């Protein structure tokens, strides 16, 4: 007889735990992702048993129910307390087939013995252990590192797991001001430890709390955030329709070059209709109250004359520059923004370019790309034919960001019409955080999935992005793709309210499923062969 190990405490004790004692020689281990811990132990015959010695008020036996399962007896401290018939015509996994919750304080032993008997409909007499779960007298520790922050028209709530091993779920609450908190949802412990709250109203103060709940209903104290004020941004102020009266009027390429070189806060550079050369550069530190405007009608056309070698506009080392209204064509890139912040690219038409239409890179932050019409990209290199490209791939970090991530963060792509791109209409690279892709109309009919390794309308590989209320059509494979190509990136992304007739595989594809990704059930697509998403949607 094998010596009884020291008793274990609360937790989930998988079938391969050293504290579990097996009797009989014909036990075998099977591997399956359906079982707790990825495996189970099974034996046949009347001479086999399995036991666990523990301290705690409760214990459960977790097993499979199958057509080959037998009838088993359960003993607590040597006294038979139950007989369990585990027959099921269809296989059922991680079933709590026995539970006791009122044990006295002290040491106990649960033993499960096979009787060698079976249900008349069963084909076998097996005994299977998936795991034992030992309950505890005390509540679990509270979750740690609870934080909440304003996203764009939502609040993001994240936390780290409780240190208790038997936590099954987390209760999430919201309080408005000093009011009593209201429960919002239960988040399973196996899910991303995150919640996105779309309900708060602008200007009101909210706090959040999260409580850990274990297998037996014990609840932790609440982890609580400080109050934050929900801010919903007003309509974007920098659009072609709001361009002020000109302080500088230009009608030639030379005049435009001079005006950009001399620009200072508060200048409004207006282009007259006509054709202008490309390769225009502006570098100016303006302010929110005194931005620099460069605007003109769509009949003011920036034309490089060829689709390789140069961009239409390059905004460098700048802040609060507004580029609005003109057409850019016949250039390698339409608009390139480097190491700048609070830039706006609005209401432009960008067409027939060699690579990307708009590229935000070298730690460009807080920039808005809004109301643009983008077509016909990737005419030199289809792999670089994105409509809007944010950040840099890891392979280019040593070129653009001192070998670290290109932190082009908190950039917003709103209300753009993008079609005819050879790569994704919008792509946010690893190293970027907190971007917004909202209300865009995207078509993938020209995306060359094999050549460009681009399989969708949107690809997000950074952290904390929101993909919301976009309309898509004609995808090469999936509509919206949330990816992880680089360790540490691809976390905390959210897709909500996206729609469209895609004629593809999936509406929202999640590359790695354990990265706290949220795909709400409000994403609804037609003409998708595999459905709205490949993970369980969040209500």
C-alpha atoms as one frame of an Amber mdcrd trajectory, in Angstrom:
protein
   0.000   0.000   0.000   1.383   3.409  -0.974   2.039   5.776   1.947  -0.433
   8.617   2.327   1.161  11.926   1.245   0.949  15.047   3.340  -2.433  16.761
   2.941  -2.786  19.469   0.319  -4.739  22.699   0.593  -7.220  24.460  -1.603
  -6.768  24.366  -5.356  -7.246  22.352  -8.495  -5.205  19.146  -8.266  -4.761
  17.705 -11.737  -4.529  13.966 -12.343  -0.718  14.133 -12.573  -0.247  15.888
  -9.202   2.220  14.085  -6.903  -0.278  14.230  -4.022  -2.718  11.916  -5.833
  -2.405   8.211  -5.029  -3.401   5.575  -7.608  -4.208   1.940  -6.759  -3.958
  -0.701  -9.448  -1.510  -1.194 -12.268  -3.536  -0.507 -15.383  -3.869   3.281
 -15.239  -3.191   5.147 -18.476  -2.961   8.854 -19.262  -4.726  10.474 -22.167
  -4.099  13.981 -23.495  -6.938  16.227 -24.592  -7.507  19.965 -24.664 -11.057
  19.237 -23.462  -9.815  18.058 -20.050  -8.760  20.230 -17.133  -5.000  20.656
 -17.412  -5.026  18.965 -20.828  -5.069  15.337 -19.635  -6.931  12.601 -17.739
  -6.135   9.266 -16.093  -8.305   6.203 -16.796  -8.332   2.587 -15.596 -10.688
  -0.420 -15.890 -11.536  -3.250 -13.511 -12.743  -3.580  -9.938  -9.322  -3.328
  -8.282  -8.498   0.299  -9.157  -8.954   3.397  -7.046  -7.623   6.936  -6.739
  -7.421   9.176  -3.666  -6.346  12.589  -2.404  -5.696  13.679   1.176  -6.469
  17.334   1.848  -7.516  19.991   4.336 -10.578  22.013   3.465 -14.350  22.190
   3.849 -15.164  20.954   0.343 -13.926  18.668  -2.405 -15.096  17.807  -5.906
 -14.231  14.983  -8.274 -14.006  16.186 -11.866 -14.271  13.558 -14.586 -15.572
  12.708 -18.002 -18.966  11.180 -18.725 -18.823   8.827 -21.720 -20.523   5.776
 -23.221 -17.675   3.614 -21.774 -17.823   5.011 -18.237 -18.613   2.688 -15.366
 -20.184   2.941 -11.929 -17.867   4.210  -9.185 -18.081   4.491  -5.397 -16.904
   7.587  -3.524 -15.506   7.423   0.024 -14.732  10.264   2.426 -12.374   9.260
   5.225 -13.037   5.577   4.519 -16.830   5.870   4.619 -18.776   5.337   1.392
 -20.864   8.431   0.691 -21.985   8.083  -2.934 -22.251   5.805  -5.945 -21.822
   7.591  -9.259 -22.956   6.254 -12.634 -20.886   8.216 -15.191 -22.542   6.811
 -18.331 -23.467   9.347 -21.017 -24.420   8.563 -24.606 -22.332  11.566 -25.733
 -18.970  12.571 -24.264 -19.069  15.340 -21.648 -15.867  16.862 -20.289 -14.819
  18.517 -17.004 -17.962  17.338 -15.247 -18.221  17.804 -11.488 -19.604  14.279
 -10.910 -19.310  14.404  -7.098 -19.118  17.245  -4.587 -19.263  17.663  -0.829
 -19.180  21.136   0.741 -19.734  20.715   4.512 -16.697  18.873   5.845 -15.359
  19.597   9.307 -12.134  21.417   9.996  -9.060  19.192   9.625  -7.616  16.499
   7.368  -9.771  14.398   5.025  -9.265  11.846   2.264 -11.449  11.343  -0.796
 -11.194   7.966  -2.506 -12.940   6.913  -5.693 -13.127   3.153  -6.339 -14.234
   1.404  -9.463 -16.942  -1.179  -8.905 -16.427  -3.028 -12.190 -20.126  -2.503
 -12.841 -21.792  -0.401 -15.511 -25.021   1.029 -16.745 -26.906  -1.375 -19.010
 -26.367   1.015 -21.927 -22.641   1.481 -21.285 -19.959  -0.228 -23.343 -17.283
  -0.201 -20.609 -16.566   0.054 -16.889 -13.897   2.773 -16.811 -12.919   5.023
 -13.903 -11.556   8.414 -15.006  -9.945  11.163 -12.962  -9.609  14.552 -14.579
  -8.929  16.499 -11.370  -9.837  16.929  -7.713 -10.838  20.411  -6.576 -10.346
  21.259  -2.914 -12.377  24.140  -1.538 -11.135  26.518   1.105 -12.376  28.027
   4.338 -11.313  31.536   3.411 -12.181  33.816   0.533  -9.666  34.131  -2.319
  -7.273  37.037  -2.524  -8.555  40.034  -4.451  -7.425  40.553  -8.042  -4.416
  42.830  -8.371  -3.372  45.751 -10.563  -6.933  46.814 -11.345  -6.903  49.805
 -13.675  -9.423  51.696 -15.765  -8.890  54.359 -18.373 -10.819  56.414 -20.865
 -10.752  54.995 -24.326 -12.429  56.677 -27.233 -16.118  56.713 -26.159 -15.629
  53.821 -23.723 -13.846  52.851 -20.516 -11.342  49.988 -20.568 -11.046  47.950
 -17.344  -8.180  45.469 -16.843  -6.870  43.477 -13.887  -4.447  40.716 -12.950
  -5.604  37.346 -11.631  -6.115  36.553  -7.961  -3.318  34.473  -6.481  -5.880
  31.788  -5.513  -5.753  28.784  -7.835  -9.458  27.882  -7.615 -10.965  31.180
  -8.784 -13.593  30.539 -11.436 -14.846  34.025 -12.246 -14.652  37.743 -11.551
 -17.582  40.059 -10.851 -17.237  43.537 -12.385 -19.075  46.530 -10.876 -19.411
  50.209 -11.805 -20.301  53.064  -9.457 -21.396  56.522 -10.583 -20.101  59.091
  -8.136 -20.963  57.970  -4.590 -23.871  55.757  -5.679 -24.052  52.064  -4.824
 -22.054  50.016  -7.360 -24.059  48.034  -9.897 -22.922  44.701 -11.250 -22.057
  44.786 -14.949 -20.955  41.244 -15.745 -19.226  38.023 -14.710 -15.920  37.357
 -16.457 -14.772  33.690 -16.449 -11.276  33.181 -15.050 -10.347  31.419 -18.278
 -11.277  34.490 -20.361  -9.262  37.656 -20.949  -9.271  39.547 -17.640 -10.814
  42.637 -19.156 -14.081  44.490 -19.596 -15.007  47.294 -21.987 -17.776  49.575
 -20.715 -19.620  51.380 -23.489 -22.379  52.783 -21.259 -20.816  55.724 -19.358
 -22.045  59.225 -20.130 -19.735  62.095 -20.899 -18.833  64.325 -17.975 -19.871
  61.885 -15.233 -17.477  60.361 -12.703 -17.154  56.584 -12.465 -15.182  54.038
 -10.490 -14.904  50.293 -11.014 -14.404  47.322  -8.725 -13.683  43.651  -9.369
 -14.262  40.698  -7.012 -12.766  37.204  -7.379 -15.124  34.222  -6.880 -13.838
  30.692  -6.225 -15.295  27.271  -7.001 -17.424  27.265  -3.863 -18.768  30.766
  -4.064 -16.320  32.409  -1.680 -15.756  36.027  -2.709 -12.715  38.211  -2.272
 -12.675  41.772  -1.105 -13.118  44.226  -3.956 -10.266  45.736  -5.882 -11.360
  49.300  -6.635 -10.213  51.997  -9.042 -10.110  55.689  -8.318 -12.766  57.818
  -9.979 -12.332  58.920 -13.558 -14.368  61.321 -15.657 -15.775  59.973 -18.893
 -14.853  62.265 -21.768 -16.478  61.748 -25.142 -14.691  63.882 -27.710 -16.619
  66.445 -29.676 -16.667  66.426 -33.448 -13.149  66.780 -34.791 -12.508  70.530
 -35.222  -9.968  70.347 -38.049 -11.764  69.690 -41.356 -11.626  71.287 -44.767
 -14.987  72.926 -44.065 -13.537  74.702 -41.030 -10.309  75.908 -42.651  -9.977
  79.624 -41.708  -9.343  82.503 -44.066  -5.898  82.392 -45.657  -2.967  84.232
 -44.162  -0.874  82.997 -47.106  -2.345  82.288 -50.559  -0.284  80.154 -52.972
  -0.775  79.140 -56.582   2.623  77.721 -57.610   4.926  74.976 -56.328   7.624
  77.504 -55.489   5.197  79.601 -53.442   3.992  76.502 -51.587   7.564  75.408
 -50.800   8.405  78.856 -49.430   5.218  79.109 -47.380   5.791  75.692 -45.774
   9.409  76.528 -44.929   8.367  79.812 -43.268   5.255  78.485 -41.505   4.665
  79.607 -37.939   1.843  78.961 -35.429  -1.453  80.440 -36.614  -0.617  80.474
 -40.335  -3.268  79.358 -42.815  -1.718  78.374 -46.159  -4.383  78.031 -48.849
  -3.725  76.436 -52.223  -5.483  77.735 -55.304  -6.761  75.182 -57.838  -4.002
  73.911 -60.111  -1.182  71.427 -60.368   1.751  71.451 -57.935   4.889  69.358
 -57.777   5.431  66.907 -54.877   8.173  66.480 -52.221   6.763  69.188 -49.941
   8.061  69.318 -46.363   6.789  71.129 -43.289   8.378  71.144 -39.846   6.768
  73.446 -37.295   5.742  73.270 -33.628   2.297  74.845 -33.472  -0.350  74.680
 -30.728  -3.982  73.687 -30.323  -5.033  77.335 -30.214  -2.758  78.281 -33.113
  -2.437  75.338 -35.487  -0.853  75.622 -38.915  -3.336  74.937 -41.702  -2.425
  73.777 -45.214  -5.680  73.466 -47.122  -7.173  73.684 -50.551  -9.821  72.189
 -52.822  -9.526  68.751 -54.426  -8.645  70.576 -57.650  -5.360  71.618 -56.022
  -3.361  68.570 -57.145   0.026  67.516 -55.778   1.619  65.420 -58.542   5.139
  63.997 -58.371   5.041  62.889 -61.996   6.075  59.310 -61.109   5.107  56.756
 -58.477   8.573  56.025 -57.111  11.122  58.055 -55.220   9.162  60.779 -53.414
   6.117  61.509 -51.296   3.498  64.180 -51.824   3.742  65.775 -48.348   6.117
  65.020 -45.480   5.250  66.422 -42.050   8.350  66.176 -39.834   9.000  66.959
 -36.171   5.777  68.939 -35.986   2.717  69.457 -33.839  -0.781  70.736 -34.623
  -0.415  70.789 -38.401  -3.621  70.374 -40.416  -3.426  69.078 -43.990  -6.847
  69.232 -45.608  -8.636  68.964 -48.915  -6.048  68.581 -51.683  -5.465  65.697
 -54.072  -2.161  63.795 -54.010  -1.262  61.444 -56.852   1.722  60.027 -58.750
   3.999  59.673 -55.709   5.655  56.881 -53.738   3.589  57.762 -50.657   0.800
  60.287 -50.482   1.380  61.730 -46.991   4.250  60.768 -44.682   4.190  61.910
 -41.042   7.398  61.525 -39.010   7.972  62.164 -35.291   4.978  64.475 -34.988
   1.953  64.864 -32.744  -1.591  66.205 -33.014  -1.456  66.272 -36.798  -4.645
  66.062 -38.862  -4.899  64.681 -42.393  -8.460  65.434 -43.485 -10.734  65.317
 -46.513  -7.965  64.605 -49.019  -8.016  62.437 -52.111  -4.941  60.227 -52.422
  -4.680  58.015 -55.485  -2.219  56.208 -57.717   0.740  55.855 -55.378   3.628
  53.409 -55.415   3.363  52.234 -51.791   1.154  53.397 -48.887  -1.236  56.319
 -49.232  -0.664  57.612 -45.660   2.113  56.483 -43.314   2.395  57.577 -39.663
   5.771  56.548 -38.234   8.792  57.449 -36.045   6.679  57.839 -32.871   3.963
  59.944 -34.470   1.211  60.237 -31.843  -2.286  61.646 -31.303  -2.798  62.164
 -35.017  -6.146  61.990 -36.809  -6.713  60.701 -40.339 -10.309  61.625 -41.131
 -12.662  61.875 -44.105 -10.106  60.951 -46.772 -10.723  59.051 -49.999  -7.916
  56.613 -50.789  -7.643  54.469 -53.919  -5.109  52.709 -56.145  -2.110  52.028
 -53.897   0.795  49.583 -54.108   1.626  50.211 -57.745   5.369  49.737 -57.166
   5.309  47.135 -54.403   2.027  45.420 -53.569   3.332  44.384 -50.133   3.534
  48.063 -49.162   0.182  49.074 -50.592  -1.731  49.859 -47.379  -4.232  52.687
 -47.383  -3.182  53.936 -43.919  -0.135  52.383 -42.223   0.606  53.143 -38.576
   4.013  52.472 -37.026   6.802  50.257 -38.330   7.370  46.519 -38.489   9.901
  45.122 -36.022  12.312  44.594 -38.905  12.438  48.382 -39.383  12.719  49.436
 -35.730  16.482  49.901 -35.997  15.889  52.210 -38.976  13.099  54.339 -37.517
  13.084  54.012 -33.704  16.564  53.284 -32.310  15.936  49.505 -32.417  12.970
  49.773 -30.024   9.236  49.787 -30.776   7.961  52.555 -33.037   5.573  54.051
 -30.482   3.183  55.685 -32.892   0.412  55.724 -30.286  -3.162  57.003 -29.901
  -3.680  57.688 -33.592  -7.204  57.790 -35.014  -8.491  56.641 -38.411 -12.055
  57.903 -38.749 -14.648  58.053 -41.531 -12.324  57.302 -44.452 -13.280  55.653
 -47.762 -10.528  53.218 -48.741 -10.558  50.861 -51.722  -8.249  49.615 -54.430
  -5.378  48.898 -52.034  -3.031  45.978 -52.679  -2.412  45.472 -48.932  -4.779
  46.099 -46.016  -6.765  49.337 -46.189  -5.636  50.008 -42.570  -2.791  48.373
 -40.642  -1.545  49.115 -37.111   1.845  47.539 -36.478   3.420  45.924 -33.431
   4.816  48.597 -31.120   1.742  50.839 -31.424  -0.797  51.363 -28.623  -4.239
  52.882 -28.155  -5.277  53.469 -31.764  -8.834  53.945 -33.013 -10.251  52.687
 -36.325 -13.842  53.903 -36.526 -16.572  54.464 -39.076 -14.461  53.696 -42.127
 -15.819  52.213 -45.340 -13.345  49.622 -46.552 -13.167  47.429 -49.630 -10.678
  44.645 -50.230 -11.295  43.830 -53.871  -7.671  44.672 -54.853  -5.910  43.202
 -51.800  -3.402  40.657 -53.061  -3.415  38.177 -50.179  -0.747  35.813 -51.463
   1.706  38.426 -52.668   1.196  40.958 -49.894   0.529  38.539 -47.003  -2.535
  40.710 -46.415  -5.696  38.799 -45.712  -8.185  41.409 -44.533  -9.466  44.953
 -44.463  -7.845  45.830 -41.126  -4.844  44.260 -39.413  -3.966  45.284 -35.863
  -0.796  43.915 -34.256  -0.318  46.466 -31.453  -1.958  46.789 -28.024  -5.151
  48.452 -26.864  -6.671  49.257 -30.245 -10.381  49.888 -30.774 -11.912  48.738
 -34.096 -15.445  50.095 -34.124 -18.431  50.598 -36.443 -16.560  50.055 -39.704
 -18.292  48.723 -42.820 -16.430  46.278 -45.035 -16.866  44.371 -48.260 -14.998
  42.104 -50.667 -12.333  40.602 -48.394  -9.638  38.167 -49.585 -10.057  36.051
 -46.420 -11.215  37.800 -43.197 -12.639  41.233 -42.536 -10.813  42.410 -39.412
  -7.694  40.637 -38.152  -6.213  40.984 -34.659  -2.748  39.466 -34.790   0.307
  38.719 -32.688   3.545  38.445 -34.628   5.874  39.874 -31.943   5.977  38.775
 -28.296   4.393  41.360 -25.992   2.190  42.816 -28.701  -1.350  42.017 -29.848
  -2.955  42.466 -26.393  -6.136  44.198 -25.154  -7.668  44.919 -28.546 -11.422
  45.396 -28.999 -13.708  44.950 -32.018 -17.266  46.248 -31.713 -20.135  47.049
 -34.088 -18.384  46.244 -37.372 -20.589  45.095 -40.253 -20.597  44.332 -43.955
 -21.151  41.804 -46.711 -17.636  40.398 -46.799 -17.757  37.412 -49.171 -14.971
  35.889 -47.083 -14.250  33.471 -44.241 -14.592  35.328 -40.914 -15.794  38.729
 -39.868 -13.220  39.148 -37.066 -10.253  36.775 -36.901  -8.259  36.568 -33.654
  -4.820  35.079 -34.239  -4.002  34.124 -30.608  -6.933  33.623 -28.271  -5.352
  34.287 -24.858  -4.367  37.938 -25.313  -7.371  39.597 -23.615  -9.009  40.276
 -26.967 -12.654  41.382 -26.861 -14.949  40.830 -29.845 -18.490  41.902 -29.012
 -21.584  40.193 -30.369 -22.512  43.485 -32.067 -20.106  42.609 -34.900 -22.454
  41.234 -37.558 -21.460  40.210 -41.071 -23.117  38.592 -44.034 -21.546  36.370
 -46.681 -18.997  34.878 -44.261 -18.430  31.131 -44.549 -17.137  30.623 -40.968
 -19.218  33.185 -39.076 -18.718  36.468 -37.278 -15.589  35.495 -35.305 -13.447
  32.528 -34.257 -13.676  33.288 -30.503 -16.650  33.525 -28.168 -18.193  36.968
 -28.558 -18.810  39.262 -25.583 -22.366  40.586 -25.096
